[in-house]
Short mmCIF file of C-alpha atoms and ligand atoms in Angstrom, two decimals:
data_model
loop_
_atom_site.label_atom_id
_atom_site.label_comp_id
_atom_site.label_asym_id
_atom_site.label_seq_id
_atom_site.Cartn_x
_atom_site.Cartn_y
_atom_site.Cartn_z
CA MET A 428 30.07 8.76 9.85
CA ALA A 429 30.56 7.47 12.54
CA ASN A 430 27.34 7.38 14.37
CA ILE A 431 29.02 7.81 17.84
CA ARG A 432 25.36 8.79 19.50
CA ASP A 433 23.25 5.78 18.38
CA GLN A 434 25.38 3.18 17.58
CA CYS A 435 27.52 3.44 20.76
CA SER A 436 26.75 6.49 24.03
CA TRP A 437 23.00 5.42 24.21
CA VAL A 438 23.07 1.29 23.48
CA HIS A 439 26.49 1.04 25.54
CA MET A 440 25.31 4.47 29.07
CA HIS A 441 26.40 2.02 31.34
CA GLU A 442 29.66 0.54 29.89
CA PRO A 443 32.05 3.17 29.42
CA GLU A 444 35.04 2.00 28.67
CA ALA A 445 33.30 -1.29 26.49
CA ALA A 446 31.44 2.15 24.94
CA THR A 447 35.16 3.98 24.62
CA ALA A 448 36.43 0.98 22.57
CA LYS A 449 33.72 0.64 20.12
CA ALA A 450 33.78 4.32 19.65
CA LYS A 451 37.06 3.90 18.76
CA ASP A 452 36.66 1.02 15.90
CA LEU A 453 34.11 2.54 14.53
CA VAL A 454 36.27 5.90 14.09
CA ARG A 455 38.86 3.62 12.78
CA MET A 456 35.93 2.16 10.68
CA ALA A 457 34.56 5.07 9.14
CA VAL A 458 38.20 6.04 7.87
CA ALA A 459 38.76 2.93 6.65
CA LYS A 460 35.50 3.37 4.73
CA ALA A 461 36.35 6.46 3.77
CA ALA A 462 39.52 5.71 1.93
CA HIS A 463 38.03 3.88 -0.82
CA LEU A 464 35.28 7.61 -1.53
CA THR A 465 34.23 8.58 -4.60
CA ALA A 466 32.13 11.67 -5.82
CA LEU A 467 29.14 11.01 -6.50
CA PRO A 468 27.65 12.18 -9.88
CA GLU A 469 24.04 14.58 -9.47
CA GLN A 470 21.53 13.11 -11.63
CA ARG A 471 18.70 15.16 -13.15
CA LEU A 472 16.05 13.24 -15.34
CA PRO A 473 12.65 15.47 -17.37
CA VAL A 474 9.17 14.56 -15.76
CA THR A 475 6.53 14.11 -18.60
CA PRO A 476 4.04 16.92 -17.13
CA SER A 477 0.91 15.36 -16.44
CA ALA A 478 -0.89 12.96 -14.18
CA LEU A 479 -3.10 9.85 -13.31
CA VAL A 480 -6.14 10.13 -11.15
CA ILE A 481 -7.45 6.35 -10.27
CA GLY A 482 -10.80 6.34 -8.84
CA GLY A 483 -13.52 9.16 -10.08
CA GLY A 484 -15.15 9.12 -6.29
CA LEU A 485 -14.88 12.81 -4.13
CA ALA A 486 -11.25 12.05 -3.81
CA GLY A 487 -10.00 11.26 -6.91
CA MET A 488 -12.66 14.12 -8.00
CA THR A 489 -11.13 16.90 -6.05
CA ALA A 490 -7.66 16.06 -7.05
CA ALA A 491 -7.65 16.00 -10.98
CA LEU A 492 -8.79 19.30 -11.48
CA THR A 493 -7.21 20.55 -8.19
CA ILE A 494 -4.08 19.70 -10.93
CA ALA A 495 -6.03 20.49 -13.91
CA GLU A 496 -6.56 24.03 -12.60
CA GLN A 497 -2.35 24.34 -11.74
CA GLY A 498 -2.13 23.61 -15.35
CA PHE A 499 -1.33 19.77 -15.94
CA PRO A 500 -3.23 17.30 -18.25
CA THR A 501 -5.00 15.23 -16.30
CA THR A 502 -6.55 11.59 -16.83
CA LEU A 503 -9.15 10.16 -14.80
CA VAL A 504 -9.84 6.30 -14.59
CA GLU A 505 -13.04 5.45 -13.40
CA GLN A 506 -14.29 2.26 -13.45
CA GLY A 507 -17.80 2.07 -12.46
CA ASP A 508 -19.53 4.12 -14.90
CA THR A 509 -20.23 7.00 -13.09
CA LEU A 510 -18.11 9.49 -11.37
CA GLY A 511 -19.37 10.17 -7.72
CA GLY A 512 -18.79 7.16 -5.39
CA SER A 513 -19.22 6.58 -2.05
CA ALA A 514 -20.91 10.18 -1.13
CA LEU A 515 -23.81 9.65 -3.70
CA LEU A 516 -24.86 7.05 -1.31
CA LEU A 517 -25.42 10.15 1.25
CA THR A 518 -28.47 12.87 1.18
CA ALA A 519 -27.24 15.03 3.41
CA ASP A 520 -24.51 17.11 5.18
CA ARG A 521 -24.76 17.42 8.56
CA PHE A 522 -25.32 21.10 8.03
CA GLY A 523 -28.49 20.26 5.61
CA GLY A 524 -26.24 20.56 2.51
CA ASP A 525 -27.33 17.88 -0.17
CA PRO A 526 -23.64 15.54 -0.60
CA ARG A 527 -24.95 14.54 -4.07
CA LYS A 528 -25.58 18.59 -5.46
CA ILE A 529 -22.07 18.86 -4.99
CA VAL A 530 -20.79 15.23 -6.24
CA ALA A 531 -22.59 16.31 -9.43
CA GLU A 532 -21.95 19.67 -9.79
CA LEU A 533 -17.74 19.06 -9.03
CA ALA A 534 -18.89 15.69 -12.15
CA TYR A 535 -19.27 18.28 -14.27
CA LYS A 536 -16.34 20.95 -13.81
CA VAL A 537 -14.54 17.54 -14.10
CA LYS A 538 -16.21 16.64 -17.41
CA ILE A 539 -15.63 20.11 -18.76
CA HIS A 540 -12.43 20.92 -17.98
CA PRO A 541 -10.42 20.91 -21.71
CA LEU A 542 -7.43 19.60 -19.64
CA ILE A 543 -9.24 17.01 -18.00
CA SER A 544 -9.84 13.45 -19.77
CA VAL A 545 -12.40 11.53 -18.10
CA ARG A 546 -12.06 7.37 -18.90
CA ALA A 547 -14.85 5.46 -17.30
CA LYS A 548 -15.77 1.51 -17.16
CA ALA A 549 -12.05 2.03 -16.89
CA SER A 550 -9.02 0.41 -15.27
CA VAL A 551 -5.82 0.54 -14.77
CA ALA A 552 -3.75 -2.94 -16.31
CA SER A 553 -0.52 -2.02 -16.07
CA VAL A 554 2.21 0.56 -15.07
CA SER A 555 5.89 0.66 -16.40
CA GLY A 556 8.19 3.55 -15.02
CA TYR A 557 9.72 5.70 -11.79
CA VAL A 558 8.69 9.26 -11.02
CA GLY A 559 8.50 11.73 -13.25
CA ASN A 560 8.34 9.39 -16.33
CA PHE A 561 5.21 6.29 -15.77
CA THR A 562 3.63 4.59 -19.29
CA THR A 563 0.34 3.18 -18.77
CA THR A 564 -1.80 0.31 -19.99
CA ILE A 565 -5.35 0.95 -19.53
CA ALA A 566 -7.96 -1.09 -20.54
CA LYS A 567 -11.08 -0.20 -21.34
CA LYS A 568 -14.49 -2.21 -22.89
CA ALA A 569 -13.86 0.02 -26.18
CA GLY A 570 -9.19 -1.57 -26.09
CA SER A 571 -6.66 0.02 -23.89
CA GLU A 572 -4.88 3.27 -24.23
CA VAL A 573 -1.13 3.74 -23.19
CA ILE A 574 -0.74 6.75 -21.15
CA ASN A 575 2.91 8.61 -20.02
CA HIS A 576 2.84 10.81 -16.67
CA GLY A 577 4.64 11.88 -14.75
CA VAL A 578 2.48 11.39 -11.29
CA MET A 579 0.06 9.07 -10.04
CA VAL A 580 -2.88 9.83 -7.17
CA ILE A 581 -4.74 6.81 -5.89
CA ALA A 582 -8.17 7.37 -4.74
CA THR A 583 -10.05 4.09 -5.18
CA GLY A 584 -12.01 4.35 -2.46
CA GLY A 585 -13.86 2.40 -0.08
CA LYS A 586 -17.43 1.07 0.74
CA PRO A 587 -20.12 0.45 3.44
CA TYR A 588 -19.18 -3.19 5.68
CA ALA A 589 -22.59 -5.20 4.86
CA PRO A 590 -23.73 -6.34 8.12
CA LYS A 591 -24.88 -10.34 8.66
CA GLN A 592 -25.95 -9.58 12.46
CA TYR A 593 -28.88 -7.90 14.39
CA LEU A 594 -30.82 -9.61 12.01
CA TYR A 595 -30.10 -7.75 8.75
CA GLY A 596 -31.88 -8.73 6.02
CA ASP A 597 -34.33 -10.96 8.08
CA SER A 598 -36.55 -8.29 9.47
CA GLU A 599 -37.68 -5.15 7.09
CA ARG A 600 -36.99 -3.26 10.71
CA VAL A 601 -33.26 -3.74 10.49
CA LEU A 602 -31.36 -0.92 8.64
CA THR A 603 -28.30 0.80 8.65
CA GLN A 604 -27.54 4.37 8.83
CA LEU A 605 -27.10 4.65 4.05
CA GLU A 606 -30.72 2.83 3.98
CA LEU A 607 -32.14 5.45 6.57
CA GLU A 608 -30.28 8.28 4.75
CA GLN A 609 -32.06 7.48 1.40
CA ARG A 610 -35.45 6.83 3.04
CA LEU A 611 -35.06 9.91 4.66
CA ALA A 612 -34.28 11.51 1.36
CA SER A 613 -37.84 9.87 -0.34
CA SER A 614 -41.37 11.73 -0.40
CA ARG A 615 -42.69 9.75 2.63
CA PRO A 616 -39.84 8.71 4.90
CA LEU A 617 -41.73 7.02 7.36
CA SER A 618 -44.40 5.90 8.51
CA ALA A 619 -46.18 8.26 10.79
CA LYS A 620 -47.18 4.89 13.07
CA ILE A 621 -43.50 4.56 14.17
CA LYS A 622 -42.71 5.43 17.99
CA GLN A 623 -39.58 4.99 18.51
CA VAL A 624 -35.91 4.09 16.70
CA VAL A 625 -32.84 2.22 18.55
CA MET A 626 -28.92 2.11 16.63
CA ILE A 627 -26.30 0.46 17.62
CA GLN A 628 -23.20 1.95 16.60
CA CYS A 629 -19.63 0.42 15.70
CA VAL A 630 -21.76 -3.15 14.23
CA GLY A 631 -18.58 -4.53 12.69
CA SER A 632 -16.34 -2.47 13.77
CA ARG A 633 -13.39 -2.24 16.58
CA GLY A 634 -12.08 -5.80 16.87
CA ALA A 635 -15.67 -7.88 15.44
CA ASP A 636 -14.56 -7.86 12.00
CA LEU A 637 -12.97 -4.91 11.14
CA ALA A 638 -9.83 -4.15 14.42
CA TYR A 639 -10.43 -0.46 13.45
CA CYS A 640 -13.35 2.29 13.71
CA SER A 641 -14.45 4.43 10.50
CA ARG A 642 -14.95 8.14 12.03
CA VAL A 643 -17.54 8.58 10.50
CA CYS A 644 -20.87 5.78 11.92
CA CYS A 645 -21.30 8.29 15.34
CA GLY A 646 -21.32 11.35 12.96
CA GLN A 647 -23.55 10.01 9.93
CA ALA A 648 -26.34 8.12 13.60
CA LEU A 649 -26.22 12.04 15.15
CA LYS A 650 -26.80 13.61 11.59
CA ASN A 651 -29.26 11.14 11.04
CA ALA A 652 -30.98 11.93 14.21
CA LEU A 653 -31.11 15.34 14.78
CA ARG A 654 -33.12 15.36 10.67
CA LEU A 655 -35.61 11.78 12.15
CA LYS A 656 -36.33 14.51 15.45
CA THR A 657 -36.37 17.87 13.20
CA LEU A 658 -39.02 15.48 10.84
CA MET A 659 -41.21 13.97 14.14
CA PRO A 660 -40.39 15.60 17.41
CA GLU A 661 -42.30 13.14 19.06
CA LEU A 662 -40.05 10.21 18.17
CA SER A 663 -37.98 8.48 21.12
CA ILE A 664 -34.63 7.58 20.29
CA PHE A 665 -31.93 5.74 22.03
CA ILE A 666 -28.07 5.35 20.62
CA TYR A 667 -26.30 2.09 21.99
CA TYR A 668 -22.51 2.86 21.55
CA ARG A 669 -19.48 1.82 22.50
CA ASP A 670 -17.72 6.09 22.90
CA MET A 671 -19.01 8.67 20.88
CA ARG A 672 -16.86 10.17 18.63
CA ALA A 673 -18.10 13.41 18.27
CA TYR A 674 -14.69 14.64 17.42
CA GLY A 675 -14.41 18.89 16.04
CA PHE A 676 -17.25 20.27 15.55
CA LEU A 677 -19.54 16.92 15.59
CA GLU A 678 -19.23 17.79 19.66
CA ASP A 679 -22.19 20.02 19.05
CA ASP A 680 -24.37 17.52 17.28
CA TYR A 681 -24.35 15.73 20.75
CA ARG A 682 -25.38 18.40 22.41
CA LYS A 683 -28.03 19.38 20.18
CA ALA A 684 -29.12 15.55 20.23
CA ARG A 685 -29.19 15.24 24.50
CA GLU A 686 -30.89 18.85 24.30
CA LEU A 687 -33.74 17.54 22.16
CA GLY A 688 -33.70 14.23 24.09
CA VAL A 689 -31.80 11.77 22.09
CA ILE A 690 -30.51 8.98 25.07
CA PHE A 691 -27.41 7.53 24.91
CA ILE A 692 -26.77 3.92 26.41
CA ARG A 693 -23.47 2.09 26.77
CA TYR A 694 -22.48 -1.06 25.78
CA THR A 695 -19.69 -3.05 26.53
CA PRO A 696 -17.87 -4.87 23.35
CA GLU A 697 -18.04 -8.21 25.55
CA ASN A 698 -21.81 -7.19 26.02
CA PRO A 699 -23.72 -6.27 23.09
CA PRO A 700 -27.06 -5.07 22.83
CA LYS A 701 -29.00 -8.92 21.84
CA VAL A 702 -31.57 -8.06 19.53
CA THR A 703 -35.43 -10.12 18.94
CA PRO A 704 -37.70 -11.00 16.35
CA GLY A 705 -41.25 -9.94 16.66
CA HIS A 706 -43.86 -12.72 15.79
CA SER A 707 -43.84 -11.97 12.45
CA LYS A 708 -41.12 -9.99 10.13
CA SER A 709 -42.83 -7.02 10.30
CA SER A 710 -44.09 -6.55 14.04
CA LEU A 711 -41.48 -4.54 16.13
CA LEU A 712 -38.18 -5.82 17.30
CA LYS A 713 -36.30 -6.12 21.02
CA VAL A 714 -33.76 -4.68 21.49
CA VAL A 715 -32.01 -5.68 24.89
CA GLY A 716 -28.75 -4.10 26.33
CA TYR A 717 -26.75 -4.26 29.77
CA ASP A 718 -25.69 -0.54 30.63
CA PRO A 719 -22.38 -0.65 32.65
CA LEU A 720 -23.31 3.44 34.00
CA LEU A 721 -26.61 1.80 34.87
CA GLY A 722 -25.80 -1.75 36.26
CA GLU A 723 -29.33 -2.23 34.31
CA GLU A 724 -30.36 -4.50 31.32
CA VAL A 725 -32.30 -2.09 29.14
CA GLU A 726 -34.70 -3.73 27.30
CA LEU A 727 -37.04 -1.23 24.41
CA ASP A 728 -39.13 -2.32 21.69
CA THR A 729 -38.40 -0.03 18.59
CA ASP A 730 -40.02 -0.08 14.90
CA LEU A 731 -36.60 0.50 13.25
CA LEU A 732 -33.18 -0.84 14.41
CA VAL A 733 -30.97 1.30 12.04
CA LEU A 734 -27.20 -0.06 12.22
CA SER A 735 -23.88 1.89 12.43
CA VAL A 736 -22.30 0.50 9.54
CA GLY A 737 -18.00 0.94 8.95
CA ILE A 738 -15.80 1.44 5.80
CA VAL A 739 -13.89 -1.68 3.93
CA PRO A 740 -11.46 -0.51 1.29
CA GLU A 741 -11.84 -1.36 -1.74
CA ASP A 742 -9.86 -4.51 -2.34
CA PRO A 743 -6.41 -2.69 -2.91
CA THR A 744 -4.64 -6.36 -4.12
CA ILE A 745 -3.83 -6.25 -8.00
CA LEU A 746 -3.36 -2.04 -7.51
CA SER A 747 -0.77 -2.31 -4.49
CA ARG A 748 1.34 -4.80 -6.19
CA MET A 749 1.04 -3.44 -9.39
CA LEU A 750 2.60 -0.54 -8.32
CA LYS A 751 4.67 -2.05 -4.92
CA VAL A 752 2.71 0.31 -2.62
CA PRO A 753 2.55 -1.18 0.80
CA VAL A 754 -0.36 -2.04 2.06
CA THR A 755 -1.75 -1.94 6.08
CA ALA A 756 -3.20 -5.19 7.45
CA ASP A 757 -7.01 -3.73 7.01
CA LYS A 758 -6.14 -2.68 3.10
CA PHE A 759 -5.51 0.82 2.87
CA TYR A 760 -2.99 1.89 1.27
CA LEU A 761 -0.38 2.83 3.69
CA GLU A 762 1.44 6.44 3.68
CA ALA A 763 5.21 6.95 3.30
CA HIS A 764 5.53 8.67 6.71
CA VAL A 765 2.40 9.05 8.81
CA LYS A 766 3.38 12.87 10.26
CA LEU A 767 5.96 14.01 7.32
CA ARG A 768 4.25 12.82 4.17
CA PRO A 769 0.62 11.78 5.11
CA VAL A 770 0.08 11.89 1.00
CA ASP A 771 2.98 10.46 -0.17
CA MET A 772 3.81 6.51 -1.09
CA ALA A 773 7.10 5.00 -0.87
CA VAL A 774 7.13 4.58 -3.71
CA ASP A 775 8.17 8.64 -5.04
CA GLY A 776 5.45 10.26 -7.74
CA ILE A 777 2.62 8.53 -6.28
CA TYR A 778 0.51 9.98 -4.17
CA VAL A 779 -3.09 8.86 -1.98
CA CYS A 780 -6.18 10.36 -0.61
CA GLY A 781 -9.62 9.91 0.45
CA LEU A 782 -11.47 6.32 1.41
CA ALA A 783 -8.32 4.54 -0.53
CA HIS A 784 -6.31 5.31 2.75
CA ALA A 785 -8.60 6.02 5.81
CA PRO A 786 -11.88 6.30 7.06
CA LYS A 787 -12.80 9.85 6.55
CA SER A 788 -15.98 12.04 6.81
CA MET A 789 -16.01 14.27 3.25
CA ASP A 790 -14.32 17.73 4.28
CA GLU A 791 -11.60 15.82 5.65
CA THR A 792 -11.43 13.75 1.94
CA ILE A 793 -11.90 16.83 0.25
CA ALA A 794 -8.81 18.02 2.54
CA GLN A 795 -6.92 15.55 1.62
CA ALA A 796 -7.12 15.53 -2.49
CA GLN A 797 -6.20 18.89 -2.29
CA ALA A 798 -3.01 18.27 -0.36
CA ALA A 799 -2.23 14.77 -2.71
CA ALA A 800 -2.77 16.82 -6.10
CA GLY A 801 -0.46 19.91 -4.33
CA ARG A 802 2.28 17.52 -3.96
CA ALA A 803 2.04 15.47 -7.05
CA CYS A 804 2.67 19.19 -8.72
CA GLN A 805 5.52 19.27 -7.53
CA PRO A 806 7.64 17.32 -9.76
CA LEU A 807 5.45 18.46 -12.64
CA ALA A 808 5.95 22.21 -12.23
CA LYS A 809 9.78 21.56 -10.90
CA GLY A 810 9.71 19.92 -15.01
CA SER A 811 12.73 17.40 -14.23
CA ILE A 812 13.12 15.19 -10.82
CA SER A 813 17.03 14.67 -8.89
CA PRO A 814 17.34 11.00 -8.00
CA GLU A 815 18.85 9.72 -4.54
CA PRO A 816 22.20 9.81 -5.16
CA ILE A 817 23.27 6.71 -2.82
CA VAL A 818 21.51 4.34 -5.79
CA SER A 819 22.01 0.62 -6.78
CA HIS A 820 24.92 -0.38 -10.01
CA VAL A 821 25.20 -3.15 -11.35
CA ASP A 822 27.95 -4.68 -13.08
CA PRO A 823 27.37 -6.62 -16.28
CA GLU A 824 30.19 -8.25 -15.65
CA LEU A 825 29.09 -10.52 -12.92
CA CYS A 826 25.08 -10.25 -13.18
CA ILE A 827 23.85 -13.15 -14.62
CA GLY A 828 20.00 -12.56 -14.82
CA CYS A 829 18.92 -14.07 -12.17
CA GLY A 830 16.02 -11.57 -11.01
CA ALA A 831 16.62 -11.90 -7.45
CA CYS A 832 16.61 -8.02 -7.02
CA GLU A 833 14.02 -6.84 -9.37
CA ILE A 834 11.67 -9.93 -7.09
CA PHE A 835 13.10 -8.59 -3.69
CA CYS A 836 13.29 -4.79 -4.17
CA PRO A 837 10.53 -2.94 -2.36
CA TYR A 838 9.74 0.42 -4.92
CA LYS A 839 10.46 -1.28 -7.97
CA ALA A 840 13.69 -0.15 -9.08
CA ILE A 841 16.02 -2.38 -10.10
CA THR A 842 13.90 -4.53 -13.87
CA ILE A 843 15.87 -7.24 -16.02
CA ASP A 844 16.46 -5.90 -19.49
CA LYS A 845 14.44 -8.81 -21.28
CA GLU A 846 15.22 -7.49 -23.97
CA VAL A 847 18.56 -7.58 -23.63
CA LYS A 848 20.51 -11.21 -23.77
CA PRO A 849 22.15 -12.30 -21.98
CA ARG A 850 20.13 -11.36 -19.42
CA LYS A 851 20.73 -8.67 -16.94
CA ALA A 852 19.70 -5.96 -14.38
CA MET A 853 19.26 -2.35 -14.34
CA THR A 854 18.65 0.33 -11.79
CA LEU A 855 16.07 2.81 -12.80
CA THR A 856 18.17 5.44 -10.89
CA ALA A 857 15.45 7.41 -10.25
CA SER A 858 13.25 4.39 -7.78
CA CYS A 859 15.57 3.57 -6.43
CA LYS A 860 16.28 4.30 -2.72
CA GLY A 861 19.67 2.84 -1.60
CA CYS A 862 18.11 0.49 0.47
CA GLY A 863 20.09 -1.99 -0.28
CA VAL A 864 18.08 -5.32 -0.56
CA CYS A 865 19.05 -5.61 -3.99
CA ALA A 866 22.77 -5.79 -3.11
CA ALA A 867 22.59 -8.42 0.13
CA ARG A 868 20.19 -10.28 -2.17
CA CYS A 869 22.12 -11.50 -5.24
CA PRO A 870 23.66 -14.01 -5.26
CA THR A 871 27.21 -13.01 -7.27
CA MET A 872 27.66 -9.78 -5.68
CA ALA A 873 27.49 -7.37 -8.71
CA ILE A 874 25.25 -4.74 -7.40
CA ASP A 875 26.76 -2.63 -4.81
CA MET A 876 25.49 1.21 -3.71
CA GLY A 877 27.06 4.16 -4.34
CA ARG A 878 28.84 5.23 -1.02
CA PHE A 879 28.59 1.17 0.24
CA THR A 880 30.93 -0.29 -1.93
CA LEU A 881 32.14 -3.78 -1.77
CA GLU A 882 35.98 -2.53 -1.36
CA GLY A 883 34.55 0.43 1.08
CA ILE A 884 32.61 -2.56 3.10
CA ARG A 885 35.90 -4.94 3.28
CA ALA A 886 38.06 -1.52 4.17
CA GLN A 887 35.64 -1.53 7.38
CA ILE A 888 35.19 -4.86 8.30
CA ALA A 889 39.02 -4.89 7.62
CA ALA A 890 39.57 -2.19 10.53
CA PHE A 891 37.03 -3.47 13.04
CA GLY A 892 39.02 -4.49 15.80
CA GLU A 893 42.57 -3.30 14.64
CA SER A 894 45.40 -1.89 18.40
CA VAL A 895 45.29 1.14 17.62
C1 LIG B 605 -20.74 3.32 5.38
C2 LIG B 605 -20.52 5.19 4.67
C3 LIG B 605 -20.85 6.40 5.25
C4 LIG B 605 -20.17 7.36 5.21
N1 LIG B 605 -21.09 8.86 5.98
C5 LIG B 605 -20.51 9.84 5.85
C6 LIG B 605 -21.18 10.65 6.61
O1 LIG B 605 -22.34 10.23 7.18
N2 LIG B 605 -20.98 12.21 6.36
C7 LIG B 605 -19.55 12.07 5.60
O2 LIG B 605 -18.94 13.14 5.48
N3 LIG B 605 -18.88 11.28 5.09
C8 LIG B 605 -19.77 10.04 5.44
N4 LIG B 605 -19.15 8.61 4.50
C9 LIG B 605 -17.39 9.42 4.44
C10 LIG B 605 -18.02 9.50 2.56
O3 LIG B 605 -17.70 9.03 1.69
C11 LIG B 605 -16.14 9.80 2.00
O4 LIG B 605 -15.20 10.70 3.00
C12 LIG B 605 -15.79 10.12 0.36
O5 LIG B 605 -17.26 10.24 -0.20
C13 LIG B 605 -14.67 9.39 -0.04
O6 LIG B 605 -14.32 9.81 -1.42
P1 LIG B 605 -13.39 8.79 -2.46
O7 LIG B 605 -12.98 9.17 -3.74
O8 LIG B 605 -12.31 8.94 -1.31
O9 LIG B 605 -13.74 7.27 -2.30
P2 LIG B 605 -15.31 7.07 -3.15
O10 LIG B 605 -16.42 7.87 -2.65
O11 LIG B 605 -15.73 5.34 -2.52
O12 LIG B 605 -14.71 6.79 -4.53
C14 LIG B 605 -13.50 5.77 -5.10
C15 LIG B 605 -14.07 5.75 -6.66
O13 LIG B 605 -12.67 4.54 -7.06
C16 LIG B 605 -13.49 3.79 -8.15
N5 LIG B 605 -12.24 2.95 -8.05
C17 LIG B 605 -12.37 2.87 -6.99
N6 LIG B 605 -11.02 0.45 -7.26
C18 LIG B 605 -10.78 1.78 -9.05
C19 LIG B 605 -9.58 1.03 -9.53
N7 LIG B 605 -9.68 -0.03 -9.50
N8 LIG B 605 -9.77 1.52 -11.26
C20 LIG B 605 -10.44 3.10 -11.01
N9 LIG B 605 -11.53 3.67 -10.30
C21 LIG B 605 -11.84 2.76 -9.11
C22 LIG B 605 -14.49 3.78 -7.59
O14 LIG B 605 -15.59 2.56 -8.61
C23 LIG B 605 -15.52 4.80 -7.18
O15 LIG B 605 -16.01 5.45 -7.62
C24 LIG B 605 -19.33 8.06 4.43
C25 LIG B 605 -19.05 6.53 4.06
C26 LIG B 605 -19.49 5.62 3.50
C27 LIG B 605 -19.09 4.21 3.03
#
């Protein structure tokens, strides 16, 4: 291919003569390379028809159940002693249902499913292999276990951000939305003496400790405000917000909250509300915030201050290094392509869902877990995979076994076979994407890529600038 469009006409559109000369060079170089092309054989590799799911929250359980229901044995590894994760901290969804019940039912289905093996209080100690043929060691208290599987799903989830601001921890009147949820589900939710509640949105989020929006906090504040209003209709509720992100059907909750008298007060990140304590730990708090819409300060005495905190991912450092998959600057697992491959990781055969990928609500988590399971079932159902034909090839005569290729390969697709002496690099063709990083790093030029051989590249260089 001589890429005249991208590498010539678009980039040199204002220099037509030079562009024509370059186009001729590109064509000549492509022809010179074509003389060295050889056919690349298509390979077929068998797939172990089973899956590993890491994390036993809503996402992991949904993914495991969906894969098992397609008929594939699935191992679910959970580091804690119970299944359920963060959803167990929620006591109501926006329709009044109890997520803890839904999670308990799901956990029961997972536990009794004949094709699902749950490994609780366990973690992944090591992973080797490639799509279709992974081997994983699971560490448990009683010892370790080695399993073979064709695909895996990362569902390691997240946890609530721990606030340090707005007197959290110093006053018994300050709590998070999750703590309010727990109280609302208890037998004596709130004292009848409580007259006024203030909520503050985006605590620690969007440029403070966390750079991002956690999506669920606005919906959770609206849900809890409506629950409070149902319980105590006379209660005054004020919500300090930066933008209410009540997307989709959450807009209905926003409207309903306004109809019921919940007052929304805007604040800017430069001028967040200030909270001052009363005389004692139990006396009323004063919340003062500048409302940019009124152009005035609003001062409120509050019985209860509720902080809407965001979601922090479970630390991915160890697992992401083990799997050689990328994470974002915020430590969420990064999908291969946001639109075209939204639940795939860059490494084939590894998929992601739930809070491990990004903050999202329970319904979004379930939908994404089903999507990840659907993708994971594709190689399992096919029974074999056909790797990319353009892969790296190591010349054992030239390889000195230095390991530079193994260190720099972004896909864990080249390895030094430690059993063979002298040490030699070996390509795992099923994982190789043909990116060429290993070939560029090899100090002895022992590696070339099908379609990008040394002879071909040298012929291209020689053809460059030759007069026609
Ligand atoms: C503060 C907060 C408020 C929320 N409010 C709402 C709301 O009002 N409405 C709503 O719809 N949703 C809400 N959500 C979102 C909802 O809880 C999630 O969408 C859902 O529970 C995510 O499930 P998950 O499985 O992805 O993650 P989690 O529930 O976090 O589960 C992950 C599981 O993986 C395990 N794990 C982690 N690392 C490993 C490892 N290396 N090996 C093995 N196991 C591991 C963990 O122990 C955990 O059990 C909220 C979430 C938070 C944190």
